[in-house]
Coordinates of C-alpha atoms in Angstrom, one line a residue:
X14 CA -6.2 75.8 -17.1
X15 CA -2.8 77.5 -16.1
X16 CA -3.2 78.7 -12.6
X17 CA -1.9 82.6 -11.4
X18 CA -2.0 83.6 -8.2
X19 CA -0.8 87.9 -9.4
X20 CA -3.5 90.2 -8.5
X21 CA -6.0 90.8 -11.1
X22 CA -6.7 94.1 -12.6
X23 CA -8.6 95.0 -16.6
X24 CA -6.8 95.5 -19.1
X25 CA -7.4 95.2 -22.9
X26 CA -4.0 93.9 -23.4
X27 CA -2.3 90.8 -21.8
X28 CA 1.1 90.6 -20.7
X29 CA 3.4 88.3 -19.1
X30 CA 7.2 85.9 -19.2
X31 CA 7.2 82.5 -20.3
X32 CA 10.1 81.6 -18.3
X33 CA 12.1 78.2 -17.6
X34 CA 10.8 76.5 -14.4
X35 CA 13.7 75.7 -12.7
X36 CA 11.8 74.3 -9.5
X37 CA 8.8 72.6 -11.3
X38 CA 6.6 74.8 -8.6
X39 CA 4.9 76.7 -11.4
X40 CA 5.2 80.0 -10.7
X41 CA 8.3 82.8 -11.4
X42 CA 10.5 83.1 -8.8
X43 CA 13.2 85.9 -9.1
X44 CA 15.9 83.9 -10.3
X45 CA 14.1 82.3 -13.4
X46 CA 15.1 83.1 -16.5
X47 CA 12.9 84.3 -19.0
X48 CA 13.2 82.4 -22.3
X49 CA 13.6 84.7 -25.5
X50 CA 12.0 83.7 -29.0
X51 CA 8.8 82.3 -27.9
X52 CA 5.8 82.4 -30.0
X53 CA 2.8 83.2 -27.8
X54 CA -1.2 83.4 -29.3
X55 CA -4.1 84.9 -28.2
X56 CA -6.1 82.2 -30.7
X57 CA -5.0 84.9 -34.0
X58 CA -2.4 87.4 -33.5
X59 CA 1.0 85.5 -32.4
X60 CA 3.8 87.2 -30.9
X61 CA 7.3 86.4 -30.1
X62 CA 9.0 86.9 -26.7
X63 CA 11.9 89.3 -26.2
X64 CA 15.0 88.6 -24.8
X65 CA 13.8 88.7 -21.4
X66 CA 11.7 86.1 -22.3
X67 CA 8.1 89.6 -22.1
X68 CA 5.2 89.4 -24.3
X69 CA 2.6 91.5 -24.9
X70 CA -0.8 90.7 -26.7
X71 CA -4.7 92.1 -27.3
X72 CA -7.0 90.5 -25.7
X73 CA -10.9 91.0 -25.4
X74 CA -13.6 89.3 -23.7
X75 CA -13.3 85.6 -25.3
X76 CA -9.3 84.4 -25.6
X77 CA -7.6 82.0 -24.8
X78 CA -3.6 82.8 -24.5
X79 CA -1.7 80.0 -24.7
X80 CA 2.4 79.4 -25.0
X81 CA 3.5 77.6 -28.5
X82 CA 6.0 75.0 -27.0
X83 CA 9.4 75.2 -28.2
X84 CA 11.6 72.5 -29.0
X85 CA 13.9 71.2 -26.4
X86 CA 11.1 72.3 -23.3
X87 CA 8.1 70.8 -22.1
X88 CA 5.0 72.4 -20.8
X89 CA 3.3 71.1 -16.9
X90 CA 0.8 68.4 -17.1
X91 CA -2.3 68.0 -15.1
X92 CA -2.7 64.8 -12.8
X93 CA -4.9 63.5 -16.4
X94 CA -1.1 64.0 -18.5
X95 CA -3.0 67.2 -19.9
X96 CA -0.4 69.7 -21.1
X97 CA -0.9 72.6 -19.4
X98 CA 0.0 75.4 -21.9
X99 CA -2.8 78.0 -21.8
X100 CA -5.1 80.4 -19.6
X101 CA -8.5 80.9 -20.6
X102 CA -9.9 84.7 -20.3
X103 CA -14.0 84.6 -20.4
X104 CA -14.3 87.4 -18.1
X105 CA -18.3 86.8 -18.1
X106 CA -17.7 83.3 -18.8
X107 CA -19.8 81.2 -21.8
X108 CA -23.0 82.2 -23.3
X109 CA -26.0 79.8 -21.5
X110 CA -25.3 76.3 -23.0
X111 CA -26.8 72.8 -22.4
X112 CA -23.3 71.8 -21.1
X113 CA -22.5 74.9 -19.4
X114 CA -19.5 75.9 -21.0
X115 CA -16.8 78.1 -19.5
X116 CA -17.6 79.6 -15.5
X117 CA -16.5 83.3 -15.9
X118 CA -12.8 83.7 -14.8
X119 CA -12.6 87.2 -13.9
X120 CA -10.3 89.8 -14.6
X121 CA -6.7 89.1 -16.4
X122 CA -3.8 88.8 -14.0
X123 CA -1.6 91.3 -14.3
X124 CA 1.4 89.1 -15.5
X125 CA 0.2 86.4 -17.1
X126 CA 3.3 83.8 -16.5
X127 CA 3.8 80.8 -18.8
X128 CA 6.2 78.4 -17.1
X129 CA 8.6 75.6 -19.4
X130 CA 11.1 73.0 -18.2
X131 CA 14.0 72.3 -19.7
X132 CA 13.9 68.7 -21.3
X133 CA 15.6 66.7 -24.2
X134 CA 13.8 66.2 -27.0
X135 CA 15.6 63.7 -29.5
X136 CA 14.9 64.8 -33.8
X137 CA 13.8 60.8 -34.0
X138 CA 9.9 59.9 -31.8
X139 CA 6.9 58.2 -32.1
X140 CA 3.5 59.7 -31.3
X141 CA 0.5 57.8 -30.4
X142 CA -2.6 58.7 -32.5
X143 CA -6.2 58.3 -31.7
X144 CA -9.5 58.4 -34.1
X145 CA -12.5 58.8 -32.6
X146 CA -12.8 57.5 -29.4
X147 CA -16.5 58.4 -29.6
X148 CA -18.4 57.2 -26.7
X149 CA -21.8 57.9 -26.3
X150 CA -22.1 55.7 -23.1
X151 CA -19.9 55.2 -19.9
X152 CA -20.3 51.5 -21.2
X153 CA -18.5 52.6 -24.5
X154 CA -16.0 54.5 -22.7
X155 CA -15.1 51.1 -20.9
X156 CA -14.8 49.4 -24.0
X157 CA -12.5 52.1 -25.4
X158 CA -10.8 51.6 -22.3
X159 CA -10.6 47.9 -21.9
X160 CA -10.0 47.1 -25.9
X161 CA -7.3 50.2 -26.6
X162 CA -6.3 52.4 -23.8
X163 CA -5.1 48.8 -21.7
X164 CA -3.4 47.5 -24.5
X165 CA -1.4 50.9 -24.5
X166 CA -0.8 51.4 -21.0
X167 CA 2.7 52.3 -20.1
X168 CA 4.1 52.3 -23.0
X169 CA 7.5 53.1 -23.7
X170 CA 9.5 55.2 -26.5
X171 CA 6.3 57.1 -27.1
X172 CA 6.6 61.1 -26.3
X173 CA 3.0 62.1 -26.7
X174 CA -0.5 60.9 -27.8
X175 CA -3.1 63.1 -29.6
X176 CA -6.7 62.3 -30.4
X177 CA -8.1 63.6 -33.6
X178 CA -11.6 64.3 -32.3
X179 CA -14.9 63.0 -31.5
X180 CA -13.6 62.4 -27.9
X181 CA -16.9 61.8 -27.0
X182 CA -20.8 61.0 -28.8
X183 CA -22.3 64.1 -28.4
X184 CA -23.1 64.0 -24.1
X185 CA -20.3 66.2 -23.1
X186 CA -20.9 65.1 -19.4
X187 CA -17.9 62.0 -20.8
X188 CA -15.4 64.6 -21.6
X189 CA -14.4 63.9 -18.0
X190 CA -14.2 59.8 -17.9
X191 CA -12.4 60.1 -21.4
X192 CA -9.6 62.1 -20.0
X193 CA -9.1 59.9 -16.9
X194 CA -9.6 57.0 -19.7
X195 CA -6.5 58.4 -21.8
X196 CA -4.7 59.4 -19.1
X197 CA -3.7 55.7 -18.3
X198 CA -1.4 56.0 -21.1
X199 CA 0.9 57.6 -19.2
X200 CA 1.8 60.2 -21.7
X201 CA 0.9 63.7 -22.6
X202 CA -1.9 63.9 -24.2
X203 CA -3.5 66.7 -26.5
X204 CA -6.4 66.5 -28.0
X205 CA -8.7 68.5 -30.9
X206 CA -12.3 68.8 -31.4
X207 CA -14.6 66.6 -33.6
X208 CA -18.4 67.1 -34.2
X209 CA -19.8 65.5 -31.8
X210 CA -17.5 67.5 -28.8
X211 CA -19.8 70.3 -30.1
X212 CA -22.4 73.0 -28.2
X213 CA -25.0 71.9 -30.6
X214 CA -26.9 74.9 -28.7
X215 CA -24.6 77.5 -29.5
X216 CA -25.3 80.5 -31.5
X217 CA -22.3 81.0 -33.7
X218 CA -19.4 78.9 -34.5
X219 CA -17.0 80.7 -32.4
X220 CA -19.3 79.5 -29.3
X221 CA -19.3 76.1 -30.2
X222 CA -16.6 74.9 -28.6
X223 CA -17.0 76.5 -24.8
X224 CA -18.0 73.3 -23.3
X225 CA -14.9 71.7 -25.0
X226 CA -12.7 74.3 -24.3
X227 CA -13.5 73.9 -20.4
X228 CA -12.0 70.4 -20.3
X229 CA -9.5 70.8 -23.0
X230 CA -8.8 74.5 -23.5
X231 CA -7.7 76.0 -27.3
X232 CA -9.6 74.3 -30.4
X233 CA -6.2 75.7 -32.3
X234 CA -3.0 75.9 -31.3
X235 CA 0.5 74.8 -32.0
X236 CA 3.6 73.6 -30.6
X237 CA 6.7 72.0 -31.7
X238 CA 8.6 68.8 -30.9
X239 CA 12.1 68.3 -32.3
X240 CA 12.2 69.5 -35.7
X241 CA 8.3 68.8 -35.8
X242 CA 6.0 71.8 -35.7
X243 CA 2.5 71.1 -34.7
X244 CA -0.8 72.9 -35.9
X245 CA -4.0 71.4 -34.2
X246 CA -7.0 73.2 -35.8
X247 CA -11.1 72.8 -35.2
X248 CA -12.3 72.4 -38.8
X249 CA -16.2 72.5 -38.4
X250 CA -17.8 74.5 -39.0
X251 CA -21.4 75.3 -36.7
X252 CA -24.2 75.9 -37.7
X253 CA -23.4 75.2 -41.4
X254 CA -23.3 78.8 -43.0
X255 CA -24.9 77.7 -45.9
X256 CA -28.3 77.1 -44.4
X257 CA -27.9 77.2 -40.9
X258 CA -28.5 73.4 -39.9
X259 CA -26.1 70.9 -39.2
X260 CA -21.9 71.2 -39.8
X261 CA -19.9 71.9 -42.9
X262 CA -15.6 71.0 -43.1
X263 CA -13.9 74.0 -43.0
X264 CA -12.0 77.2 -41.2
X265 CA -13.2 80.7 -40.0
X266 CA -11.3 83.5 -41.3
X267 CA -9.5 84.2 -37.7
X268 CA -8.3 80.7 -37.5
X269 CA -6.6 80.7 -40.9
X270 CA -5.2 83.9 -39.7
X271 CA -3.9 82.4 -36.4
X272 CA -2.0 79.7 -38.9
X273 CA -0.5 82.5 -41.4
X274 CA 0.3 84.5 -37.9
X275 CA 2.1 81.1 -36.6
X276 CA 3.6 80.4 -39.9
X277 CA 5.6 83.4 -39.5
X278 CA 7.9 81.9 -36.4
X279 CA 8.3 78.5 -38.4
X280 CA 11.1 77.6 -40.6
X281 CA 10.8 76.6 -43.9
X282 CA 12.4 73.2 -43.0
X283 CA 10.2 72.1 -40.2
X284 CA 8.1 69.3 -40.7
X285 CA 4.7 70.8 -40.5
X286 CA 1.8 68.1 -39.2
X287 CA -1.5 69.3 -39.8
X288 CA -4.6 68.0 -37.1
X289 CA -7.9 68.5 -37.8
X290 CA -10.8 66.1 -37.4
X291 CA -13.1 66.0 -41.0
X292 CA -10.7 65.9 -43.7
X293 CA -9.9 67.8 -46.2
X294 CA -12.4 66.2 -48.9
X295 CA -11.7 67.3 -52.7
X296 CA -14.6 65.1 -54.1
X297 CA -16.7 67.5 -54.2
X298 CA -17.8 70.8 -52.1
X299 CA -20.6 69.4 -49.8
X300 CA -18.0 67.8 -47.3
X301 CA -15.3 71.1 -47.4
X302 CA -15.4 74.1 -48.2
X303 CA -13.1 74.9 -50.7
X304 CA -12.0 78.4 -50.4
X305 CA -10.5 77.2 -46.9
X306 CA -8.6 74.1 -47.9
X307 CA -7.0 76.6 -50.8
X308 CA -5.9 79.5 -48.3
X309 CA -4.4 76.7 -46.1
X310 CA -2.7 75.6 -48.8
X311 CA -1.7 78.9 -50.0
X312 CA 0.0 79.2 -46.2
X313 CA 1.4 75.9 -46.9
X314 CA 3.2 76.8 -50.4
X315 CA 6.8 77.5 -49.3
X316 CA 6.9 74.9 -46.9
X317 CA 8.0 71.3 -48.4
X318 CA 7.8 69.2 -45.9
X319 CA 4.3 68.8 -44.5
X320 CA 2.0 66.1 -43.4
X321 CA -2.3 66.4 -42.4
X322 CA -4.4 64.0 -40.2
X323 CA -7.9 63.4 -39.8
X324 CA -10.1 61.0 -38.8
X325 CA -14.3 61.4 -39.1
X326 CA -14.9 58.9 -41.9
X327 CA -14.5 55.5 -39.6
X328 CA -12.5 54.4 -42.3
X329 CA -8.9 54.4 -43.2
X330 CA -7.5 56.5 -46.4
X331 CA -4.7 58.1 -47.6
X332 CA -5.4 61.2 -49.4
X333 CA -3.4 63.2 -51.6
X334 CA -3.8 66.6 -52.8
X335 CA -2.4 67.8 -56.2
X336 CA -2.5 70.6 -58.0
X337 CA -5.6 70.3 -59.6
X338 CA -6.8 70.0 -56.3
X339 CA -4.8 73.9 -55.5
X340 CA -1.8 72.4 -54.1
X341 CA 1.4 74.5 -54.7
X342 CA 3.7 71.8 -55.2
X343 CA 5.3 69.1 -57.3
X344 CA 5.0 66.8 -54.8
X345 CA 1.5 66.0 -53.6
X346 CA 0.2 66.8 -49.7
X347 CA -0.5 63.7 -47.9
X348 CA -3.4 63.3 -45.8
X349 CA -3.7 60.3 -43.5
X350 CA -7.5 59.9 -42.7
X351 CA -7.4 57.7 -39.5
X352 CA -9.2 54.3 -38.9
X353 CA -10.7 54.9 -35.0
X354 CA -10.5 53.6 -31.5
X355 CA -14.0 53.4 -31.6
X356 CA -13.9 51.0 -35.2
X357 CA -17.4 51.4 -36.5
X358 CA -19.2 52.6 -33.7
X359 CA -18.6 49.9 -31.0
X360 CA -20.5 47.5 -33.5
X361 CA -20.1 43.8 -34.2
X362 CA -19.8 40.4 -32.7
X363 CA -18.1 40.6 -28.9
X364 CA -14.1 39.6 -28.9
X365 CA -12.9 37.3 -26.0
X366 CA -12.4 40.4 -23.8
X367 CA -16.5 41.2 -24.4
X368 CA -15.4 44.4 -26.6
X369 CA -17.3 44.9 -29.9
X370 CA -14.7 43.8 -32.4
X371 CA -15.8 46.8 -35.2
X372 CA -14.5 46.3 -37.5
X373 CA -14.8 49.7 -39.9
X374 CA -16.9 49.8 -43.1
X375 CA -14.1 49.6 -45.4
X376 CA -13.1 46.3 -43.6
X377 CA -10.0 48.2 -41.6
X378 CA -10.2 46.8 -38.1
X379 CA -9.8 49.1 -35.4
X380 CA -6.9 50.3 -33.6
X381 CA -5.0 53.2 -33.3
X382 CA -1.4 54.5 -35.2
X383 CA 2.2 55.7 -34.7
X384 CA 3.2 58.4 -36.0
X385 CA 7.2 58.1 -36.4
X386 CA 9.2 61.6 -37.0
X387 CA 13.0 61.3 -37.9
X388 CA 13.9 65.2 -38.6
X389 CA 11.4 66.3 -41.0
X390 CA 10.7 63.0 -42.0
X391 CA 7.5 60.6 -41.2
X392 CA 6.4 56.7 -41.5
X393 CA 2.8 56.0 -40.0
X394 CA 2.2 52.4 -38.8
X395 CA -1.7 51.6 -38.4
X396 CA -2.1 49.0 -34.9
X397 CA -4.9 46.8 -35.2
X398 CA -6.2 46.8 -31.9
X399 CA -5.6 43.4 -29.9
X400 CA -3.4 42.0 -32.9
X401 CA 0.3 42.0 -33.4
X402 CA 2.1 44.5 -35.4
X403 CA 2.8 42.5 -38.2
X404 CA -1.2 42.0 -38.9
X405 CA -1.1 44.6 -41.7
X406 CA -3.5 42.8 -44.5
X407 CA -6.1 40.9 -44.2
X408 CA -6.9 37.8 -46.6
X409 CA -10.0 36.4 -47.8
X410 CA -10.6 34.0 -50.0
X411 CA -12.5 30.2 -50.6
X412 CA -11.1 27.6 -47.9
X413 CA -11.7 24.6 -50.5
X414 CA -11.6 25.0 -54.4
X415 CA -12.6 22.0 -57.1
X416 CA -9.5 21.1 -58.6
X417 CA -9.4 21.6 -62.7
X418 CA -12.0 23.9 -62.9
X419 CA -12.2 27.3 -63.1
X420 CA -13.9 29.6 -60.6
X421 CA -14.5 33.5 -60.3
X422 CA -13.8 33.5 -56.5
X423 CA -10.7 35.4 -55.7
X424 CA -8.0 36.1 -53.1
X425 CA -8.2 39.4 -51.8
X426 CA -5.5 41.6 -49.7
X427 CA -7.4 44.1 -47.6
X428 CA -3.5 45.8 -46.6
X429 CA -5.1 48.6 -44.2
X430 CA -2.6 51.6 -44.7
X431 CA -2.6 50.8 -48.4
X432 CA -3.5 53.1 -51.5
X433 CA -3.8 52.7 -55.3
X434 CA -0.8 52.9 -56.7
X435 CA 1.0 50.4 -54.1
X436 CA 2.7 47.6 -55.5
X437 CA 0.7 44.2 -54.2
X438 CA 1.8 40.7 -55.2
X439 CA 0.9 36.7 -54.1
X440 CA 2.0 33.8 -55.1
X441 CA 1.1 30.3 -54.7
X442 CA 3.4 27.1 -52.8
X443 CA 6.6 29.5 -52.7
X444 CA 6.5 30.3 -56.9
X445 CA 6.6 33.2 -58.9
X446 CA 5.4 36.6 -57.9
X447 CA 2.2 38.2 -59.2
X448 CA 1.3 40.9 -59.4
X449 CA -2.4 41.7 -57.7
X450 CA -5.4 44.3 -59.3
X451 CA -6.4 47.0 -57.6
X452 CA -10.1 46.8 -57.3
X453 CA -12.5 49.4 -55.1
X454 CA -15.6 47.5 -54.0
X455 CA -16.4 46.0 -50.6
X456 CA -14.5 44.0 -48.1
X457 CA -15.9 40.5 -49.2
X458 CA -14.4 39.6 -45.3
X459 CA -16.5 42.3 -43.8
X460 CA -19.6 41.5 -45.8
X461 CA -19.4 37.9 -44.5
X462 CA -19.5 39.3 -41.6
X463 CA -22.4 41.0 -42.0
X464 CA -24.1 38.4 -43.5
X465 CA -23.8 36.7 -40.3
X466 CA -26.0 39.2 -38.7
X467 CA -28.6 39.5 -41.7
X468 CA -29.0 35.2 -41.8
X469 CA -29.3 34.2 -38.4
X470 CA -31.7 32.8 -36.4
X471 CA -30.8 34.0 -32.9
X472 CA -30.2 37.7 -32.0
X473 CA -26.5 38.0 -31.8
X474 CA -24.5 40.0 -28.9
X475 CA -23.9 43.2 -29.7
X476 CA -24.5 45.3 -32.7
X477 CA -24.9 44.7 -36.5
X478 CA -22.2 46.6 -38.0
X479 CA -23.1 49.6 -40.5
X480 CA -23.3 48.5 -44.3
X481 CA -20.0 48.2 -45.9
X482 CA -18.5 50.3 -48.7
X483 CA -15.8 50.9 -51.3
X484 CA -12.5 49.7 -49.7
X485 CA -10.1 51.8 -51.0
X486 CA -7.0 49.4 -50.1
X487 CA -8.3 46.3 -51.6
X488 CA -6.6 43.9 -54.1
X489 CA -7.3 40.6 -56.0
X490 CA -5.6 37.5 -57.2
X491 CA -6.9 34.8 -59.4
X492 CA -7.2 31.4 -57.4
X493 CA -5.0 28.8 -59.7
X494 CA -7.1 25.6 -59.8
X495 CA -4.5 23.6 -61.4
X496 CA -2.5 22.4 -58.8
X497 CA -2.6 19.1 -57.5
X498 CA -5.3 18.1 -54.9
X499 CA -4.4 18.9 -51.2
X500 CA -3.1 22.0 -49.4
X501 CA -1.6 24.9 -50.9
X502 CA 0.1 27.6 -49.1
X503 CA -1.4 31.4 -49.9
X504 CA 1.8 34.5 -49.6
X505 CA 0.4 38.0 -50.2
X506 CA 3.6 41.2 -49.9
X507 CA 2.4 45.2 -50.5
X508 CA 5.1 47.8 -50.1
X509 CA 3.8 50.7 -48.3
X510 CA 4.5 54.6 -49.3
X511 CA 7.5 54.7 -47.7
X512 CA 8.9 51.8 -49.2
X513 CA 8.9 48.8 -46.1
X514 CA 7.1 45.2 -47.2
X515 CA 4.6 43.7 -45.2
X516 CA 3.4 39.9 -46.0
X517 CA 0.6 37.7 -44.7
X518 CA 0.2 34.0 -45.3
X519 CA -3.2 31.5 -45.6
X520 CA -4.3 28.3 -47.4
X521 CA -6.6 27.0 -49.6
X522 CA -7.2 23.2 -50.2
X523 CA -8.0 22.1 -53.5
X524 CA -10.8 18.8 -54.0
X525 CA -11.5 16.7 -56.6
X526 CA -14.8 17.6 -57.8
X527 CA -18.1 16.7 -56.5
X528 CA -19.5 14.4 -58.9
X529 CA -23.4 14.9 -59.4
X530 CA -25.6 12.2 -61.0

């Protein structure tokens, strides 16, 4: 939380500079200039500083104000690499809650100071994304340490990481060792909130986020990066309205009103990059409600260049929203639904570094992706976790085949950032490309897998992994049994949605047939 030192005194509006901070010591000194043309938010209404850099908003007993980062400055981090952009103002702090919540801070200073620093931002980075890191133990939060923050550490070229919730399993006490987890990045590091960062104990859906808000501040909020503008939203909604248990996807009216108060400052050729953590789901109602996803996208209507992540599922998907689904467009809104950190629950066999290897249900292994901005351009790359970067598809298919006869087995491409529609071809010893079929059914890799837990003898280390479903990034190839006994060398190449070829390579032996008597 941004710390001022001014005296305090009530008010019921809120007041203050966001100012460049020449000295880095965080506070205004005469000589710093305000900075004119900032958007600033009480969590709705968003106003725009003059040109002395003043703003003025209302404020009532439960805000938070926080500074919408403009491009070419960066906002203080923490000693965790959390941006420091906001002030919370609970005067009588949080409602009584399992997890305490926000402490009451007091009365509002009398000028609430936002300080920036000047720094270049180039129109071409790479973020760092995160699905659901989703510890429920300190043990998980070492694996998530050990098997993806390590592998991560220090990174270069990166500009910021952002996790798209379920930071934690539902004990909010490991808000805290997630941070100083992440924080070995080395990078800023924002953050949303998933389902299970909740109050389960609050009364109202606004309240269920205090305990969150105490280690991460805003639920929604913006900023921008090069010609990227930012809008990180909480999307649950708690208790479900419809019957009062449980969670439903979807957006109160004051935080859609926060995003059509923010779209106001944004120009129409900005990249927009939606966060959220359930996603948008057009299937049917149950998952989302739809009157939200439709004024979003109403918001969203003049702006062509726009982008949403989620994560949730445990699975990796690329959506895409039409208009039969109320998008405004021609071209269709991308969603990127995010395999996690966390893989299917921490679940699995142990690797060589005694992590789970969890793999997800949809057979995407975990790992993490970058999110590449060139203007208002994107390319996502999914990172499988402990792999190099060109593992990008899987293969599965028989290791020895009778030669001459036929056989129903199949080569199948699992190519993890995949969709229908991608082009996906194989070809056998070097010879003609072929084109494979698009099939939705289960990872036969991952069911092997499971099958290894359901048919042994001896309990296993570890977990057995949840049941598998539909991949929706699987192919098939027929396996040509008319080749000449001995090895034969496997090439599978899929061309992504923006238009770069990955391959992968195996073998398969073919065997003169068994003879039986």
């Amino acid at each position: 939380m941004l710390l001022v030192s001014n005296a305090l005194y009530a008010q019921s509006n809120v007041s203050g500079y966001v100012y460049v901070d020449a000295n880095g010591n965080g506070k205004r000194d005469r000589r710093e200039q305000g900075i004119a043309g900032v958007s600033v938010s009480n969590g709705t209404a968003v106003t725009v500083t003059d040109n002395k850099g003043r703003y003025q908003l209302p404020v009532g007993e439960d805000n938070i104000i926080f500074v919408i980062k403009p491009s070419g400055y960066a906002v203080p981090l923490n000693e965790n690499n959390q941006p420091q952009f906001y002030y919370i103002h609970k005067p009588n702090g949080s409602p009584s809650l399992k997890y305490g919540g926000v402490q009451p801070t007091g009365r509002l200073p009398k000028s609430l100071d936002f300080p920036l620093i000047e720094h270049e931002e180039p129109k071409d980075f790479t973020a760092l994304i995160f699905g659901d890191p989703q510890a429920y133990t300190e043990q998980e939060i070492a694996y998530f340490a050990k098997g993806v923050v390590a592998e991560v550490e220090g990174i270069k070229n990166v500009q910021f990481g952002l996790s798209l919730g379920d930071l934690v399993g539902d004990h909010l006490v490991l808000h805290s060792p997630y941070v100083k987890a992440v924080a070995q990045v080395g990078i800023p590091w924002y953050n949303l909130m998933g389902n299970h960062d909740m109050d389960y104990d609050a009364p109202a859906d606004s309240l269920a986020d205090e305990t969150y808000e105490a280690t991460f501040g805003p639920a929604n909020y913006a900023f921008n990066y090069g010609d990227a503008h930012f809008i990180v939203l909480d999307d649950i909604l708690y208790p479900d309205p419809r019957d009062g248990k449980g969670y439903w996807g979807g957006f109160r009216k004051d935080q859609l009103d926060f995003v059509e108060n923010n779209l106001k400052h944004v120009g129409k050729d900005k990249l927009i990059v939606l966060a959220f953590h359930i996603p948008l789901q057009h299937e049917n109602e149950d998952a989302f409600r739809n009157a939200d996803r439709q004024r979003l996208f109403d918001l969203l209507k003049d702006y062509p260049h726009t982008l949403s992540m989620s994560a949730h599922t445990h699975l990796q998907r690329q959506n895409f929203y039409g208009e039969a689904d109320g998008w405004k467009q021609a071209k269709p809104h991308h969603e990127y639904n995010a395999g996690t950190t966390s893989g299917d629950w921490y679940s699995g066999e142990l690797n060589e570094q005694g992590v789970p290897v969890s793999t997800m249900r949809d057979g995407t292994p975990k790992g993490y992706a970058f999110l590449r901005i060139s203007g208002n351009r994107y390319m996502i790359d999914y990172k499988v976790a402990g792999e190099p970067d060109s593992v990008q598809i899987k293969l599965f298919h028989p290791k020895v085949v009778a030669q001459g006869r036929g056989t129903q087995a199949g080569i199948f491409a699992n190519f993890f950032m995949g969709h229908e529609g991608n082009t996906v071809e194989y070809r056998i010893d070097g010879g003609e490309w072929r084109p494979m079929t698009y099939t939705e059914m289960p990872d036969p890799d991952f069911m092997w897998q499971l099958y290894k837990w359901d048919t042994t003898n001896e309990l296993m280390p570890g977990r057995r992994p949840s049941n598998a479903v539909n991949s929706t990034h699987l192919w098939r190839g027929n396996i040509p049994a008319n080749l000449p006994v001995g090895e034969h060398r496997i090439e599978v190449r899929a061309t992504d949605m923006f238009g770069r070829t990955f391959t992968q390579q195996s073998t398969y032996r073919l065997a003169e047939p068994v003879q039986t008597r």
